[in-house]
Amino acid sequence: MHVLRTDFYIEQAEFNRVLAYANKELLSNFSSWPQFAKSYIIGRASWAGQTMMLGGIIGIAEDLMTDAKSPWVLSPL
Protein backbone atom coordinates (compact mmCIF):
# COMPACT_ATOMS: atom_id res chain seq x y z
CA MET A 1 0.00 0.00 0.00
CA HIS A 2 1.19 3.53 -0.77
CA VAL A 3 -0.01 6.68 0.91
CA LEU A 4 -0.22 9.76 -1.28
CA ARG A 5 1.47 12.95 -0.29
CA THR A 6 1.33 16.06 -2.42
CA ASP A 7 4.82 15.61 -3.83
CA PHE A 8 5.63 11.89 -3.48
CA TYR A 9 4.51 8.51 -2.20
CA ILE A 10 5.76 6.96 1.02
CA GLU A 11 6.21 3.25 1.50
CA GLN A 12 4.15 1.23 3.96
CA ALA A 13 7.08 0.89 6.39
CA GLU A 14 7.54 4.67 6.54
CA PHE A 15 3.80 5.17 6.97
CA ASN A 16 3.81 2.66 9.86
CA ARG A 17 6.76 4.44 11.49
CA VAL A 18 5.05 7.84 11.30
CA LEU A 19 1.77 6.40 12.57
CA ALA A 20 3.52 4.69 15.51
CA TYR A 21 5.23 7.97 16.43
CA ALA A 22 1.94 9.90 16.27
CA ASN A 23 0.27 7.23 18.43
CA LYS A 24 3.06 7.42 21.02
CA GLU A 25 2.77 11.21 21.19
CA LEU A 26 -1.02 11.05 21.42
CA LEU A 27 -0.98 8.58 24.30
CA SER A 28 1.75 10.43 26.19
CA ASN A 29 -0.03 13.79 25.99
CA PHE A 30 -3.76 13.01 26.20
CA SER A 31 -5.88 10.73 28.37
CA SER A 32 -9.15 11.05 26.44
CA TRP A 33 -10.55 12.09 23.07
CA PRO A 34 -12.40 15.06 24.61
CA GLN A 35 -9.09 16.30 26.02
CA PHE A 36 -7.46 15.88 22.59
CA ALA A 37 -10.40 17.63 20.89
CA LYS A 38 -10.16 20.65 23.19
CA SER A 39 -6.44 20.95 22.54
CA TYR A 40 -6.94 20.63 18.77
CA ILE A 41 -9.73 23.24 18.73
CA ILE A 42 -7.66 25.74 20.73
CA GLY A 43 -4.57 25.15 18.60
CA ARG A 44 -6.47 25.37 15.34
CA ALA A 45 -8.24 28.56 16.40
CA SER A 46 -4.94 30.11 17.50
CA TRP A 47 -3.31 29.19 14.21
CA ALA A 48 -6.15 30.39 11.98
CA GLY A 49 -6.91 33.64 13.77
CA GLN A 50 -10.07 35.54 12.94
CA THR A 51 -10.65 33.67 9.67
CA MET A 52 -11.45 30.51 11.63
CA MET A 53 -14.91 28.97 11.37
CA LEU A 54 -14.87 27.71 14.96
CA GLY A 55 -18.38 26.25 14.84
CA GLY A 56 -17.39 23.87 12.08
CA ILE A 57 -14.35 22.54 13.93
CA ILE A 58 -16.32 22.15 17.15
CA GLY A 59 -19.05 20.29 15.23
CA ILE A 60 -16.51 17.89 13.73
CA ALA A 61 -15.04 17.18 17.17
CA GLU A 62 -18.50 16.61 18.64
CA ASP A 63 -19.37 14.21 15.81
CA LEU A 64 -16.13 12.30 16.34
CA MET A 65 -16.95 11.90 20.03
CA THR A 66 -20.57 10.78 19.54
CA ASP A 67 -20.97 8.97 16.20
CA ALA A 68 -21.14 5.22 16.83
CA LYS A 69 -18.96 4.59 13.74
CA SER A 70 -16.32 7.16 14.72
CA PRO A 71 -12.80 5.84 15.33
CA TRP A 72 -12.79 7.91 18.53
CA VAL A 73 -15.84 5.99 19.80
CA LEU A 74 -14.58 2.65 18.51
CA SER A 75 -11.06 3.16 19.92
CA PRO A 76 -11.16 5.00 23.24
CA LEU A 77 -7.86 6.31 24.61
CSV table of C-alpha atoms in Angstrom, one decimal:
chain,number,residue,atom,x,y,z
A,1,MET,CA,0.0,0.0,0.0
A,2,HIS,CA,1.2,3.5,-0.8
A,3,VAL,CA,0.0,6.7,0.9
A,4,LEU,CA,-0.2,9.8,-1.3
A,5,ARG,CA,1.5,13.0,-0.3
A,6,THR,CA,1.3,16.1,-2.4
A,7,ASP,CA,4.8,15.6,-3.8
A,8,PHE,CA,5.6,11.9,-3.5
A,9,TYR,CA,4.5,8.5,-2.2
A,10,ILE,CA,5.8,7.0,1.0
A,11,GLU,CA,6.2,3.2,1.5
A,12,GLN,CA,4.2,1.2,4.0
A,13,ALA,CA,7.1,0.9,6.4
A,14,GLU,CA,7.5,4.7,6.5
A,15,PHE,CA,3.8,5.2,7.0
A,16,ASN,CA,3.8,2.7,9.9
A,17,ARG,CA,6.8,4.4,11.5
A,18,VAL,CA,5.1,7.8,11.3
A,19,LEU,CA,1.8,6.4,12.6
A,20,ALA,CA,3.5,4.7,15.5
A,21,TYR,CA,5.2,8.0,16.4
A,22,ALA,CA,1.9,9.9,16.3
A,23,ASN,CA,0.3,7.2,18.4
A,24,LYS,CA,3.1,7.4,21.0
A,25,GLU,CA,2.8,11.2,21.2
A,26,LEU,CA,-1.0,11.0,21.4
A,27,LEU,CA,-1.0,8.6,24.3
A,28,SER,CA,1.8,10.4,26.2
A,29,ASN,CA,0.0,13.8,26.0
A,30,PHE,CA,-3.8,13.0,26.2
A,31,SER,CA,-5.9,10.7,28.4
A,32,SER,CA,-9.2,11.1,26.4
A,33,TRP,CA,-10.6,12.1,23.1
A,34,PRO,CA,-12.4,15.1,24.6
A,35,GLN,CA,-9.1,16.3,26.0
A,36,PHE,CA,-7.5,15.9,22.6
A,37,ALA,CA,-10.4,17.6,20.9
A,38,LYS,CA,-10.2,20.7,23.2
A,39,SER,CA,-6.4,20.9,22.5
A,40,TYR,CA,-6.9,20.6,18.8
A,41,ILE,CA,-9.7,23.2,18.7
A,42,ILE,CA,-7.7,25.7,20.7
A,43,GLY,CA,-4.6,25.1,18.6
A,44,ARG,CA,-6.5,25.4,15.3
A,45,ALA,CA,-8.2,28.6,16.4
A,46,SER,CA,-4.9,30.1,17.5
A,47,TRP,CA,-3.3,29.2,14.2
A,48,ALA,CA,-6.2,30.4,12.0
A,49,GLY,CA,-6.9,33.6,13.8
A,50,GLN,CA,-10.1,35.5,12.9
A,51,THR,CA,-10.6,33.7,9.7
A,52,MET,CA,-11.4,30.5,11.6
A,53,MET,CA,-14.9,29.0,11.4
A,54,LEU,CA,-14.9,27.7,15.0
A,55,GLY,CA,-18.4,26.3,14.8
A,56,GLY,CA,-17.4,23.9,12.1
A,57,ILE,CA,-14.4,22.5,13.9
A,58,ILE,CA,-16.3,22.1,17.2
A,59,GLY,CA,-19.1,20.3,15.2
A,60,ILE,CA,-16.5,17.9,13.7
A,61,ALA,CA,-15.0,17.2,17.2
A,62,GLU,CA,-18.5,16.6,18.6
A,63,ASP,CA,-19.4,14.2,15.8
A,64,LEU,CA,-16.1,12.3,16.3
A,65,MET,CA,-17.0,11.9,20.0
A,66,THR,CA,-20.6,10.8,19.5
A,67,ASP,CA,-21.0,9.0,16.2
A,68,ALA,CA,-21.1,5.2,16.8
A,69,LYS,CA,-19.0,4.6,13.7
A,70,SER,CA,-16.3,7.2,14.7
A,71,PRO,CA,-12.8,5.8,15.3
A,72,TRP,CA,-12.8,7.9,18.5
A,73,VAL,CA,-15.8,6.0,19.8
A,74,LEU,CA,-14.6,2.7,18.5
A,75,SER,CA,-11.1,3.2,19.9
A,76,PRO,CA,-11.2,5.0,23.2
A,77,LEU,CA,-7.9,6.3,24.6
